[in-house]
Amino acid sequence: MSKNKILIVDDDDDIRHLLKYNLEKSGFITNIAANGLECIEMIKSYNPDLILLDVMMPGMDGIEVCERIKSDPQNKNILICFLTARNEDYSQIAGLEAGGDDYVSKPIKPKVLLSRINAILRRKSNENPKEVKNGIQINYEKYVVLKNGEEVQLPKKEFELLSLLHSKPNFVFRREQILNHVWGTDIVVGDRTIDVHIRKLREKLGVHHIVTVKGIGYKYIT
Amino acid sequence: MSKNKILIVDDDDDIRHLLKYNLEKSGFITNIAANGLECIEMIKSYNPDLILLDVMMPGMDGIEVCERIKSDPQNKNILICFLTARNEDYSQIAGLEAGGDDYVSKPIKPKVLLSRINAILRRKSNENPKEVKNGIQINYEKYVVLKNGEEVQLPKKEFELLSLLHSKPNFVFRREQILNHVWGTDIVVGDRTIDVHIRKLREKLGVHHIVTVKGIGYKYIT
DNA sequence: CAATTTTATACACATGTTATTCACAATTAA
DNA sequence: TTAATTGTGAATAACATGTGTATAAAATTG
């Protein structure tokens, strides 16, 4: 698992750098933004996994920043953790929290923050376990396959077929199972269809990843 | 190895009894439940090894029943095999399948069901890698045989034949039994067919693993 | 919305594998 | 020894899969 990138957004310079220091010491890659605008501009280039977002900021407040971020489907897998001051109104945050994120109250205790961050990331990584298997990594959200780090765009059916096989490495999927999962039960396709898609995958990923088990089906090997 | 207990859960009375009849004929102990609630109530007292669980049922559907069962750590070694109708949505089953179970599509052919059940049970009994029997180990998921740790790919019939013999080391299977299990009861093959397959296995695994019992059949020795 | 490109499927045929048969040799048990 | 049974080599049948190409369907683009 590669290091997680965290974007710290707070108008207070001291807090920014305190957090940066602590998080980097714990192995995260960090970057900082002083306000909502900077944050939004930075997302594209920095592509953080998680944003620590101060709620109370001059100009655009954290809630609004969050809404803007989440409104772009491209960012739907970016996690947001609010930093809230004591006495802050939690009602709005509560709503967002239902979306899966979290918040930490100031004053921030590094240990608390850290465990909170780890919890969020763990939750997230459980959601879509994208381990690398045999040089092939699948990103279900971006709908893209990484072959030795290099992005390979696969058409829908090929992607789904690979996902299935990849989800259980070394497990032999019967042709019937493959049909049911990738094509669905009500669709009838010729019996060469699976083979053709397997061929395409082998062309794109290299022949050695998918192994035929004659009379049964196919398996993705590690 | 004691007889395996199977709990059959389906709302259709005919199917329940058809399955019960077939499975008992094949040597399983069975019990039936007509819906999810009955099933769950029955688990504690009956303690099945495997549950055949219809997906589409009035009230609680099979998926939910499964989730409930699996949520209790006590039941974690109960196997679940879904019975699915054509046109059923497999997306949820896919996830559960990753847990190690399987499914059979309706209309259920007794022979398919039986071989599926046996595969699941074998897979299971193979899970905790106990002693290797005479240097030969079978991996039912990968559909390979490990000969001193080295993978050997066997064709379907050879694999099934070996699986059968291997499942009960030192037990002599009569030729008739072998035919029934590997070839099925309605298929007629010449009387040299078994021998030929045995020969192939001996070639691939070494002659000393399978012993002929003249006039009776064969056994896999440890 | 028509043109174009991409993706999905079909199909015929090549290829390779697996299953089976058969004639006959070897073995074994009585 | 003999009759039954099993082992074996080689031929063939049956089958499953790979592949080139055609076509259909879907998505994209101007």
Short mmCIF file of C-alpha atoms (C1' of nucleotides) in Angstrom, two decimals:
data_model
loop_
_atom_site.label_atom_id
_atom_site.label_comp_id
_atom_site.label_asym_id
_atom_site.label_seq_id
_atom_site.Cartn_x
_atom_site.Cartn_y
_atom_site.Cartn_z
CA MET A 1 0.00 0.00 0.00
CA SER A 2 1.42 3.35 -1.02
CA LYS A 3 1.58 6.25 1.36
CA ASN A 4 -1.57 8.26 1.77
CA LYS A 5 -1.65 11.87 0.75
CA ILE A 6 -3.32 14.30 3.06
CA LEU A 7 -4.22 17.87 2.26
CA ILE A 8 -4.39 20.14 5.28
CA VAL A 9 -6.68 23.14 4.98
CA ASP A 10 -6.70 25.70 7.75
CA ASP A 11 -6.35 29.46 7.92
CA ASP A 12 -4.19 29.29 10.99
CA ASP A 13 -0.58 28.98 10.01
CA ASP A 14 0.47 27.41 13.30
CA ILE A 15 -2.10 24.67 13.11
CA ARG A 16 -1.25 23.91 9.48
CA HIS A 17 2.36 23.39 10.28
CA LEU A 18 1.77 21.54 13.49
CA LEU A 19 -0.42 19.06 11.67
CA LYS A 20 1.96 18.80 8.74
CA TYR A 21 4.81 18.02 11.09
CA ASN A 22 2.89 15.40 13.01
CA LEU A 23 1.41 13.67 10.02
CA GLU A 24 4.66 13.49 8.13
CA LYS A 25 6.32 12.06 11.17
CA SER A 26 3.69 9.33 10.99
CA GLY A 27 4.44 8.53 7.42
CA PHE A 28 1.88 10.50 5.50
CA ILE A 29 2.59 12.74 2.59
CA THR A 30 1.07 16.13 3.21
CA ASN A 31 0.39 19.39 1.58
CA ILE A 32 -1.19 22.55 2.90
CA ALA A 33 -3.75 25.10 1.78
CA ALA A 34 -4.68 28.27 3.63
CA ASN A 35 -8.26 28.58 2.45
CA GLY A 36 -11.05 26.96 0.53
CA LEU A 37 -10.07 28.32 -2.82
CA GLU A 38 -6.51 27.13 -2.55
CA CYS A 39 -7.81 23.78 -1.45
CA ILE A 40 -10.07 23.32 -4.43
CA GLU A 41 -7.40 24.43 -6.83
CA MET A 42 -4.94 22.05 -5.30
CA ILE A 43 -7.09 18.96 -5.51
CA LYS A 44 -6.55 18.27 -9.18
CA SER A 45 -2.82 18.50 -9.12
CA TYR A 46 -2.19 16.98 -5.72
CA ASN A 47 -4.90 14.35 -5.74
CA PRO A 48 -5.11 13.77 -2.02
CA ASP A 49 -6.64 10.71 -0.41
CA LEU A 50 -7.93 12.70 2.50
CA ILE A 51 -8.54 16.35 3.24
CA LEU A 52 -8.37 17.77 6.73
CA LEU A 53 -10.74 20.66 6.40
CA ASP A 54 -11.19 23.44 8.91
CA VAL A 55 -14.84 24.38 9.19
CA MET A 56 -14.44 27.98 10.28
CA MET A 57 -12.46 29.85 7.68
CA PRO A 58 -12.68 33.34 6.22
CA GLY A 59 -14.21 33.41 2.78
CA MET A 60 -15.56 30.03 1.88
CA ASP A 61 -16.19 27.95 4.96
CA GLY A 62 -15.38 24.28 5.25
CA ILE A 63 -18.92 23.11 4.69
CA GLU A 64 -19.12 24.90 1.40
CA VAL A 65 -15.72 23.70 0.31
CA CYS A 66 -16.80 20.19 1.08
CA GLU A 67 -19.96 20.54 -0.92
CA ARG A 68 -18.06 21.84 -3.88
CA ILE A 69 -15.59 19.01 -3.73
CA LYS A 70 -18.21 16.36 -3.43
CA SER A 71 -20.28 17.82 -6.24
CA ASP A 72 -17.62 16.68 -8.67
CA PRO A 73 -18.01 12.94 -9.18
CA GLN A 74 -14.31 12.75 -9.90
CA ASN A 75 -13.67 13.53 -6.26
CA LYS A 76 -16.16 11.15 -4.79
CA ASN A 77 -13.44 8.96 -3.36
CA ILE A 78 -11.65 11.77 -1.60
CA LEU A 79 -12.23 11.56 2.13
CA ILE A 80 -12.93 14.60 4.16
CA CYS A 81 -12.32 15.03 7.84
CA PHE A 82 -13.46 18.29 9.39
CA LEU A 83 -11.58 20.19 11.99
CA THR A 84 -14.08 21.88 14.25
CA ALA A 85 -13.65 24.43 16.99
CA ARG A 86 -15.23 23.94 20.33
CA ASN A 87 -18.76 25.42 20.47
CA GLU A 88 -19.15 24.95 16.75
CA ASP A 89 -22.50 24.11 15.32
CA TYR A 90 -22.34 20.42 14.57
CA SER A 91 -25.69 20.15 12.87
CA GLN A 92 -24.39 20.63 9.37
CA ILE A 93 -21.41 18.41 9.89
CA ALA A 94 -23.61 15.67 11.25
CA GLY A 95 -25.36 15.50 7.93
CA LEU A 96 -22.14 15.22 6.01
CA GLU A 97 -20.82 12.69 8.39
CA ALA A 98 -23.52 10.35 7.24
CA GLY A 99 -21.71 10.42 3.91
CA GLY A 100 -18.90 8.47 5.45
CA ASP A 101 -16.44 11.06 6.65
CA ASP A 102 -15.62 12.27 10.12
CA TYR A 103 -14.49 15.23 12.18
CA VAL A 104 -12.02 16.06 14.92
CA SER A 105 -12.62 18.76 17.48
CA LYS A 106 -10.09 21.36 18.36
CA PRO A 107 -7.93 21.59 20.25
CA ILE A 108 -6.42 18.82 18.23
CA LYS A 109 -4.53 16.12 20.04
CA PRO A 110 -2.15 14.54 17.57
CA LYS A 111 -2.81 11.06 18.87
CA VAL A 112 -6.55 11.43 18.51
CA LEU A 113 -6.23 12.87 15.05
CA LEU A 114 -3.95 10.09 13.97
CA SER A 115 -6.19 7.32 15.14
CA ARG A 116 -9.15 9.04 13.56
CA ILE A 117 -7.35 9.35 10.25
CA ASN A 118 -6.28 5.75 10.32
CA ALA A 119 -9.81 4.66 11.07
CA ILE A 120 -11.14 6.61 8.12
CA LEU A 121 -8.54 5.26 5.76
CA ARG A 122 -9.06 1.74 6.94
CA ARG A 123 -12.78 2.06 6.45
CA LYS A 124 -12.09 3.30 3.00
CA SER A 125 -9.57 0.66 2.04
CA ASN A 126 -11.97 -2.00 3.22
CA GLU A 127 -14.56 -0.57 0.92
CA ASN A 128 -12.64 -1.37 -2.19
CA PRO A 129 -9.71 -3.58 -1.51
CA LYS A 130 -7.44 -2.84 -4.41
CA GLU A 131 -4.40 -4.91 -3.73
CA VAL A 132 -1.92 -5.49 -6.43
CA LYS A 133 -1.98 -9.05 -7.62
CA ASN A 134 0.65 -10.18 -10.01
CA GLY A 135 1.37 -6.69 -11.25
CA ILE A 136 -2.25 -5.98 -11.97
CA GLN A 137 -4.18 -3.57 -9.84
CA ILE A 138 -7.80 -2.67 -10.25
CA ASN A 139 -9.29 0.64 -9.38
CA TYR A 140 -13.03 0.11 -9.33
CA GLU A 141 -13.86 3.71 -8.83
CA LYS A 142 -11.84 5.09 -11.67
CA TYR A 143 -12.74 2.04 -13.67
CA VAL A 144 -9.19 1.58 -14.66
CA VAL A 145 -6.59 -1.13 -14.50
CA LEU A 146 -3.00 -0.51 -13.55
CA LYS A 147 -0.49 -2.78 -15.17
CA ASN A 148 2.80 -2.19 -13.41
CA GLY A 149 1.60 1.26 -12.48
CA GLU A 150 0.62 2.11 -16.01
CA GLU A 151 -3.02 2.80 -16.69
CA VAL A 152 -4.81 0.54 -19.10
CA GLN A 153 -8.30 1.47 -20.16
CA LEU A 154 -10.52 -1.54 -20.55
CA PRO A 155 -13.97 -1.62 -22.06
CA LYS A 156 -16.81 -2.45 -19.72
CA LYS A 157 -17.15 -6.16 -20.31
CA GLU A 158 -13.45 -6.79 -20.23
CA PHE A 159 -13.15 -4.79 -17.06
CA GLU A 160 -15.92 -6.72 -15.38
CA LEU A 161 -14.54 -10.02 -16.48
CA LEU A 162 -11.12 -9.17 -15.17
CA SER A 163 -12.59 -7.82 -11.95
CA LEU A 164 -14.37 -11.06 -11.33
CA LEU A 165 -11.35 -13.24 -11.90
CA HIS A 166 -9.10 -10.84 -10.08
CA SER A 167 -11.39 -10.71 -7.05
CA LYS A 168 -10.43 -14.24 -6.16
CA PRO A 169 -6.98 -14.98 -7.45
CA ASN A 170 -6.26 -18.59 -8.30
CA PHE A 171 -9.88 -19.53 -7.89
CA VAL A 172 -11.30 -21.25 -10.91
CA PHE A 173 -14.49 -19.64 -12.08
CA ARG A 174 -16.70 -21.91 -14.07
CA ARG A 175 -17.85 -20.59 -17.40
CA GLU A 176 -21.37 -20.61 -16.04
CA GLN A 177 -20.35 -18.41 -13.13
CA ILE A 178 -18.60 -16.02 -15.43
CA LEU A 179 -21.64 -15.75 -17.64
CA ASN A 180 -23.93 -15.12 -14.71
CA HIS A 181 -21.77 -12.45 -13.20
CA VAL A 182 -20.57 -10.58 -16.21
CA TRP A 183 -23.42 -11.04 -18.62
CA GLY A 184 -26.32 -11.78 -16.29
CA THR A 185 -28.63 -14.72 -16.43
CA ASP A 186 -31.24 -13.42 -18.79
CA ILE A 187 -28.85 -12.59 -21.58
CA VAL A 188 -27.92 -15.29 -23.99
CA VAL A 189 -24.60 -15.10 -25.71
CA GLY A 190 -22.78 -17.53 -27.91
CA ASP A 191 -20.37 -19.84 -26.20
CA ARG A 192 -17.34 -18.29 -27.83
CA THR A 193 -18.02 -14.91 -26.30
CA ILE A 194 -16.16 -15.53 -23.08
CA ASP A 195 -13.13 -16.79 -24.98
CA VAL A 196 -13.03 -13.72 -27.13
CA HIS A 197 -13.03 -11.44 -24.12
CA ILE A 198 -10.40 -13.53 -22.44
CA ARG A 199 -8.32 -13.17 -25.55
CA LYS A 200 -8.66 -9.40 -25.47
CA LEU A 201 -7.58 -9.32 -21.86
CA ARG A 202 -4.61 -11.49 -22.57
CA GLU A 203 -3.61 -9.24 -25.42
CA LYS A 204 -3.75 -6.20 -23.19
CA LEU A 205 -2.33 -7.60 -19.98
CA GLY A 206 -0.05 -10.33 -21.17
CA VAL A 207 -0.91 -13.95 -21.78
CA HIS A 208 0.33 -15.34 -18.51
CA HIS A 209 -2.17 -13.76 -16.16
CA ILE A 210 -5.26 -15.73 -17.01
CA VAL A 211 -5.07 -19.47 -17.14
CA THR A 212 -7.51 -21.77 -18.84
CA VAL A 213 -8.79 -24.76 -16.93
CA LYS A 214 -10.13 -26.91 -19.66
CA GLY A 215 -13.63 -28.17 -19.13
CA ILE A 216 -14.17 -25.86 -16.18
CA GLY A 217 -13.33 -22.24 -16.75
CA TYR A 218 -10.63 -19.68 -16.11
CA LYS A 219 -8.59 -18.41 -13.22
CA TYR A 220 -6.45 -15.37 -12.58
CA ILE A 221 -3.15 -16.49 -11.21
CA THR A 222 -0.79 -14.68 -8.90
CA MET B 1 -15.57 -39.10 8.14
CA SER B 2 -19.11 -38.90 9.44
CA LYS B 3 -22.04 -38.19 7.21
CA ASN B 4 -22.62 -34.58 6.36
CA LYS B 5 -25.78 -32.88 7.47
CA ILE B 6 -27.53 -30.66 4.97
CA LEU B 7 -30.34 -28.25 5.70
CA ILE B 8 -32.59 -27.60 2.73
CA VAL B 9 -34.36 -24.24 2.72
CA ASP B 10 -36.91 -23.53 0.03
CA ASP B 11 -40.47 -22.31 0.05
CA ASP B 12 -41.49 -24.77 -2.63
CA ASP B 13 -42.60 -28.01 -1.07
CA ASP B 14 -41.89 -30.07 -4.17
CA ILE B 15 -38.34 -28.85 -4.47
CA ARG B 16 -37.68 -29.45 -0.79
CA HIS B 17 -38.71 -33.05 -0.99
CA LEU B 18 -37.09 -33.71 -4.31
CA LEU B 19 -33.80 -32.49 -2.94
CA LYS B 20 -34.27 -34.33 0.30
CA TYR B 21 -34.90 -37.55 -1.55
CA ASN B 22 -31.92 -37.17 -3.83
CA LEU B 23 -29.49 -36.14 -1.17
CA GLU B 24 -30.48 -38.89 1.22
CA LYS B 25 -30.13 -41.40 -1.56
CA SER B 26 -26.59 -40.13 -1.88
CA GLY B 27 -25.85 -40.66 1.74
CA PHE B 28 -26.41 -37.25 3.29
CA ILE B 29 -28.46 -36.59 6.35
CA THR B 30 -30.99 -33.89 5.59
CA ASN B 31 -33.54 -31.69 7.18
CA ILE B 32 -35.88 -29.12 5.67
CA ALA B 33 -37.07 -25.64 6.40
CA ALA B 34 -39.72 -23.73 4.47
CA ASN B 35 -38.45 -20.20 5.05
CA GLY B 36 -35.68 -18.10 6.46
CA LEU B 37 -37.04 -17.95 9.96
CA GLU B 38 -37.40 -21.69 10.24
CA CYS B 39 -33.92 -22.04 8.87
CA ILE B 40 -32.35 -19.77 11.43
CA GLU B 41 -34.25 -21.37 14.26
CA MET B 42 -33.20 -24.78 13.12
CA ILE B 43 -29.51 -24.09 12.90
CA LYS B 44 -28.76 -24.36 16.59
CA SER B 45 -30.52 -27.63 17.15
CA TYR B 46 -29.70 -29.29 13.87
CA ASN B 47 -26.20 -27.93 13.41
CA PRO B 48 -25.88 -28.54 9.67
CA ASP B 49 -22.61 -28.68 7.79
CA LEU B 50 -24.15 -27.11 4.75
CA ILE B 51 -27.27 -25.15 3.99
CA LEU B 52 -28.94 -25.19 0.61
CA LEU B 53 -30.58 -21.82 0.59
CA ASP B 54 -33.12 -20.60 -1.90
CA VAL B 55 -32.50 -16.97 -2.75
CA MET B 56 -36.02 -15.96 -3.66
CA MET B 57 -38.32 -16.64 -0.75
CA PRO B 58 -41.29 -14.78 0.71
CA GLY B 59 -40.42 -12.91 3.85
CA MET B 60 -36.72 -12.99 4.43
CA ASP B 61 -34.84 -13.68 1.24
CA GLY B 62 -31.87 -15.99 1.04
CA ILE B 63 -29.31 -13.22 0.97
CA GLU B 64 -30.60 -11.82 4.22
CA VAL B 65 -30.79 -15.23 5.82
CA CYS B 66 -27.21 -15.80 4.82
CA GLU B 67 -26.09 -12.51 6.27
CA ARG B 68 -27.79 -13.29 9.53
CA ILE B 69 -26.23 -16.70 9.70
CA LYS B 70 -22.78 -15.43 8.89
CA SER B 71 -23.04 -12.57 11.35
CA ASP B 72 -22.90 -15.09 14.17
CA PRO B 73 -19.29 -16.19 14.58
CA GLN B 74 -20.58 -19.49 15.92
CA ASN B 75 -21.80 -20.32 12.44
CA LYS B 76 -18.70 -19.34 10.59
CA ASN B 77 -17.96 -22.87 9.48
CA ILE B 78 -21.42 -23.55 8.14
CA LEU B 79 -21.30 -23.65 4.37
CA ILE B 80 -23.97 -22.03 2.32
CA CYS B 81 -24.93 -22.93 -1.21
CA PHE B 82 -27.56 -20.77 -2.84
CA LEU B 83 -30.28 -22.03 -5.08
CA THR B 84 -30.94 -19.37 -7.66
CA ALA B 85 -33.61 -19.00 -10.26
CA ARG B 86 -32.80 -18.03 -13.77
CA ASN B 87 -32.90 -14.26 -14.25
CA GLU B 88 -31.81 -13.75 -10.69
CA ASP B 89 -29.47 -10.95 -9.83
CA TYR B 90 -26.08 -12.38 -9.03
CA SER B 91 -24.44 -9.20 -7.88
CA GLN B 92 -25.08 -9.84 -4.21
CA ILE B 93 -24.26 -13.48 -4.42
CA ALA B 94 -20.97 -12.61 -6.03
CA GLY B 95 -19.84 -10.92 -2.87
CA LEU B 96 -20.85 -13.77 -0.67
CA GLU B 97 -19.34 -16.24 -2.97
CA ALA B 98 -16.04 -14.65 -2.20
CA GLY B 99 -16.61 -15.99 1.27
CA GLY B 100 -16.15 -19.45 -0.09
CA ASP B 101 -19.56 -20.70 -0.87
CA ASP B 102 -21.27 -21.38 -4.14
CA TYR B 103 -24.59 -21.53 -5.89
CA VAL B 104 -26.60 -23.79 -8.14
CA SER B 105 -29.00 -22.45 -10.72
CA LYS B 106 -32.49 -23.75 -11.10
CA PRO B 107 -33.77 -25.87 -12.61
CA ILE B 108 -31.67 -28.08 -10.41
CA LYS B 109 -30.20 -31.16 -11.95
CA PRO B 110 -29.53 -33.63 -9.14
CA LYS B 111 -26.21 -34.61 -10.62
CA VAL B 112 -24.98 -31.04 -10.86
CA LEU B 113 -26.15 -30.29 -7.35
CA LEU B 114 -24.43 -33.35 -6.01
CA SER B 115 -21.11 -32.65 -7.63
CA ARG B 116 -21.34 -29.03 -6.51
CA ILE B 117 -22.05 -30.05 -2.93
CA ASN B 118 -19.21 -32.52 -2.95
CA ALA B 119 -16.90 -29.89 -4.34
CA ILE B 120 -17.85 -27.45 -1.59
CA LEU B 121 -17.43 -30.01 1.14
CA ARG B 122 -14.09 -31.16 -0.19
CA ARG B 123 -12.90 -27.60 -0.57
CA LYS B 124 -13.88 -27.05 3.01
CA SER B 125 -12.23 -30.16 4.38
CA ASN B 126 -9.16 -29.11 2.51
CA GLU B 127 -9.11 -25.63 3.95
CA ASN B 128 -6.95 -26.27 6.93
CA PRO B 129 -4.00 -27.90 5.29
CA LYS B 130 -3.75 -31.00 7.37
CA GLU B 131 -1.30 -33.71 6.50
CA VAL B 132 -0.56 -34.26 2.92
CA LYS B 133 -1.61 -37.69 1.90
CA ASN B 134 1.35 -39.49 0.47
CA GLY B 135 2.83 -36.41 -1.12
CA ILE B 136 -0.31 -35.61 -3.04
CA GLN B 137 -2.47 -32.67 -2.11
CA ILE B 138 -5.54 -31.49 -3.93
CA ASN B 139 -6.55 -27.88 -4.28
CA TYR B 140 -10.15 -27.79 -5.39
CA GLU B 141 -10.29 -24.05 -5.86
CA LYS B 142 -7.33 -23.85 -8.13
CA TYR B 143 -8.27 -27.14 -9.64
CA VAL B 144 -4.74 -28.40 -9.38
CA VAL B 145 -2.96 -31.23 -7.70
CA LEU B 146 0.17 -30.61 -5.73
CA LYS B 147 2.75 -33.32 -6.05
CA ASN B 148 5.43 -32.56 -3.51
CA GLY B 149 4.44 -28.94 -3.67
CA GLU B 150 4.64 -28.80 -7.42
CA GLU B 151 1.47 -28.00 -9.33
CA VAL B 152 0.15 -30.59 -11.72
CA GLN B 153 -2.74 -29.72 -13.99
CA LEU B 154 -5.04 -32.65 -14.52
CA PRO B 155 -7.82 -32.90 -17.05
CA LYS B 156 -11.34 -32.96 -15.69
CA LYS B 157 -11.99 -36.68 -15.56
CA GLU B 158 -8.60 -37.49 -14.14
CA PHE B 159 -9.02 -34.79 -11.55
CA GLU B 160 -12.40 -36.11 -10.51
CA LEU B 161 -11.22 -39.65 -10.40
CA LEU B 162 -8.28 -38.76 -8.24
CA SER B 163 -10.46 -36.60 -6.01
CA LEU B 164 -12.73 -39.51 -5.39
CA LEU B 165 -10.01 -41.96 -4.50
CA HIS B 166 -8.10 -39.36 -2.55
CA SER B 167 -11.13 -38.40 -0.48
CA LYS B 168 -11.03 -41.74 1.29
CA PRO B 169 -7.48 -42.98 1.42
CA ASN B 170 -7.01 -46.71 1.60
CA PHE B 171 -10.67 -47.33 0.93
CA VAL B 172 -11.30 -49.59 -2.01
CA PHE B 173 -13.74 -48.10 -4.47
CA ARG B 174 -15.50 -50.65 -6.59
CA ARG B 175 -15.39 -50.03 -10.31
CA GLU B 176 -19.11 -49.53 -10.25
CA GLN B 177 -18.81 -46.84 -7.59
CA ILE B 178 -16.15 -45.10 -9.55
CA LEU B 179 -18.32 -45.11 -12.63
CA ASN B 180 -21.25 -43.68 -10.75
CA HIS B 181 -19.28 -40.90 -9.17
CA VAL B 182 -17.08 -39.82 -12.02
CA TRP B 183 -19.13 -40.71 -15.05
CA GLY B 184 -22.64 -40.68 -13.68
CA THR B 185 -25.22 -43.38 -13.70
CA ASP B 186 -26.74 -42.85 -17.10
CA ILE B 187 -23.56 -42.74 -19.11
CA VAL B 188 -22.25 -45.96 -20.53
CA VAL B 189 -18.56 -46.37 -21.17
CA GLY B 190 -16.47 -49.32 -22.13
CA ASP B 191 -14.91 -51.32 -19.34
CA ARG B 192 -11.37 -50.31 -20.16
CA THR B 193 -12.09 -46.62 -19.68
CA ILE B 194 -11.41 -46.55 -15.98
CA ASP B 195 -8.14 -48.39 -16.44
CA VAL B 196 -6.96 -45.90 -18.99
CA HIS B 197 -7.61 -42.99 -16.69
CA ILE B 198 -5.92 -44.77 -13.82
CA ARG B 199 -2.94 -45.25 -16.06
CA LYS B 200 -2.80 -41.56 -16.87
CA LEU B 201 -2.88 -40.70 -13.20
CA ARG B 202 -0.12 -43.14 -12.48
CA GLU B 203 1.97 -41.66 -15.24
CA LYS B 204 1.54 -38.19 -13.83
CA LEU B 205 1.74 -38.89 -10.12
CA GLY B 206 3.90 -41.97 -9.92
CA VAL B 207 2.79 -45.57 -10.05
CA HIS B 208 2.77 -46.26 -6.36
CA HIS B 209 -0.10 -44.03 -5.32
CA ILE B 210 -3.01 -45.94 -6.72
CA VAL B 211 -3.27 -49.63 -6.06
CA THR B 212 -5.34 -52.13 -7.99
CA VAL B 213 -7.50 -54.53 -6.03
CA LYS B 214 -8.14 -57.21 -8.50
CA GLY B 215 -11.75 -58.12 -8.97
CA ILE B 216 -12.91 -55.14 -6.93
CA GLY B 217 -11.50 -51.80 -7.90
CA TYR B 218 -8.87 -49.28 -6.87
CA LYS B 219 -7.69 -47.48 -3.81
CA TYR B 220 -5.49 -44.52 -3.10
CA ILE B 221 -2.93 -45.50 -0.50
CA THR B 222 -1.19 -43.36 2.06
"C1'" DC C 1 -28.49 13.40 -35.89
"C1'" DA C 2 -25.38 11.43 -39.08
"C1'" DA C 3 -20.72 9.91 -39.29
"C1'" DT C 4 -17.20 7.65 -37.08
"C1'" DT C 5 -15.02 5.03 -33.75
"C1'" DT C 6 -15.13 1.76 -30.25
"C1'" DT C 7 -16.95 -2.24 -28.17
"C1'" DA C 8 -19.48 -6.54 -28.19
"C1'" DT C 9 -20.86 -10.55 -30.33
"C1'" DA C 10 -21.07 -14.15 -33.87
"C1'" DC C 11 -19.25 -17.61 -36.53
"C1'" DA C 12 -16.41 -20.72 -39.05
"C1'" DC C 13 -12.53 -23.06 -38.76
"C1'" DA C 14 -7.89 -24.28 -36.82
"C1'" DT C 15 -5.74 -26.28 -33.11
"C1'" DG C 16 -4.91 -28.76 -29.37
"C1'" DT C 17 -6.59 -31.66 -25.59
"C1'" DT C 18 -9.17 -35.10 -23.51
"C1'" DA C 19 -11.96 -39.19 -23.53
"C1'" DT C 20 -12.81 -43.45 -25.30
"C1'" DT C 21 -12.24 -47.67 -27.76
"C1'" DC C 22 -9.98 -51.72 -29.12
"C1'" DA C 23 -6.82 -55.35 -29.85
"C1'" DC C 24 -3.68 -57.64 -27.51
"C1'" DA C 25 -0.13 -58.32 -23.80
"C1'" DA C 26 0.65 -59.08 -19.04
"C1'" DT C 27 -0.76 -60.49 -14.67
"C1'" DT C 28 -3.03 -62.90 -11.15
"C1'" DA C 29 -5.94 -65.91 -8.44
"C1'" DA C 30 -7.83 -70.32 -8.10
"C1'" DT D 1 -2.74 -73.94 -16.37
"C1'" DT D 2 -6.48 -71.45 -17.23
"C1'" DA D 3 -9.95 -68.14 -17.06
"C1'" DA D 4 -10.73 -63.82 -15.62
"C1'" DT D 5 -9.02 -59.45 -14.99
"C1'" DT D 6 -6.16 -55.62 -15.68
"C1'" DG D 7 -2.38 -52.97 -18.22
"C1'" DT D 8 -0.86 -50.84 -22.48
"C1'" DG D 9 0.00 -48.70 -27.11
"C1'" DA D 10 -2.08 -46.73 -30.66
"C1'" DA D 11 -6.00 -45.02 -33.18
"C1'" DT D 12 -9.87 -42.36 -33.23
"C1'" DA D 13 -13.77 -39.83 -31.62
"C1'" DA D 14 -15.48 -36.15 -29.09
"C1'" DC D 15 -14.85 -31.91 -27.31
"C1'" DA D 16 -13.20 -27.49 -25.71
"C1'" DT D 17 -10.69 -23.61 -26.72
"C1'" DG D 18 -8.07 -20.16 -29.62
"C1'" DT D 19 -8.28 -17.11 -33.47
"C1'" DG D 20 -9.26 -14.28 -37.80
"C1'" DT D 21 -12.59 -11.95 -39.53
"C1'" DA D 22 -17.28 -10.23 -40.16
"C1'" DT D 23 -21.03 -7.93 -38.32
"C1'" DA D 24 -23.97 -5.74 -34.97
"C1'" DA D 25 -24.58 -2.69 -31.30
"C1'" DA D 26 -23.24 1.13 -28.62
"C1'" DA D 27 -20.84 5.14 -27.66
"C1'" DT D 28 -18.66 9.33 -29.29
"C1'" DT D 29 -18.05 13.14 -31.93
"C1'" DG D 30 -18.61 16.85 -35.01
#
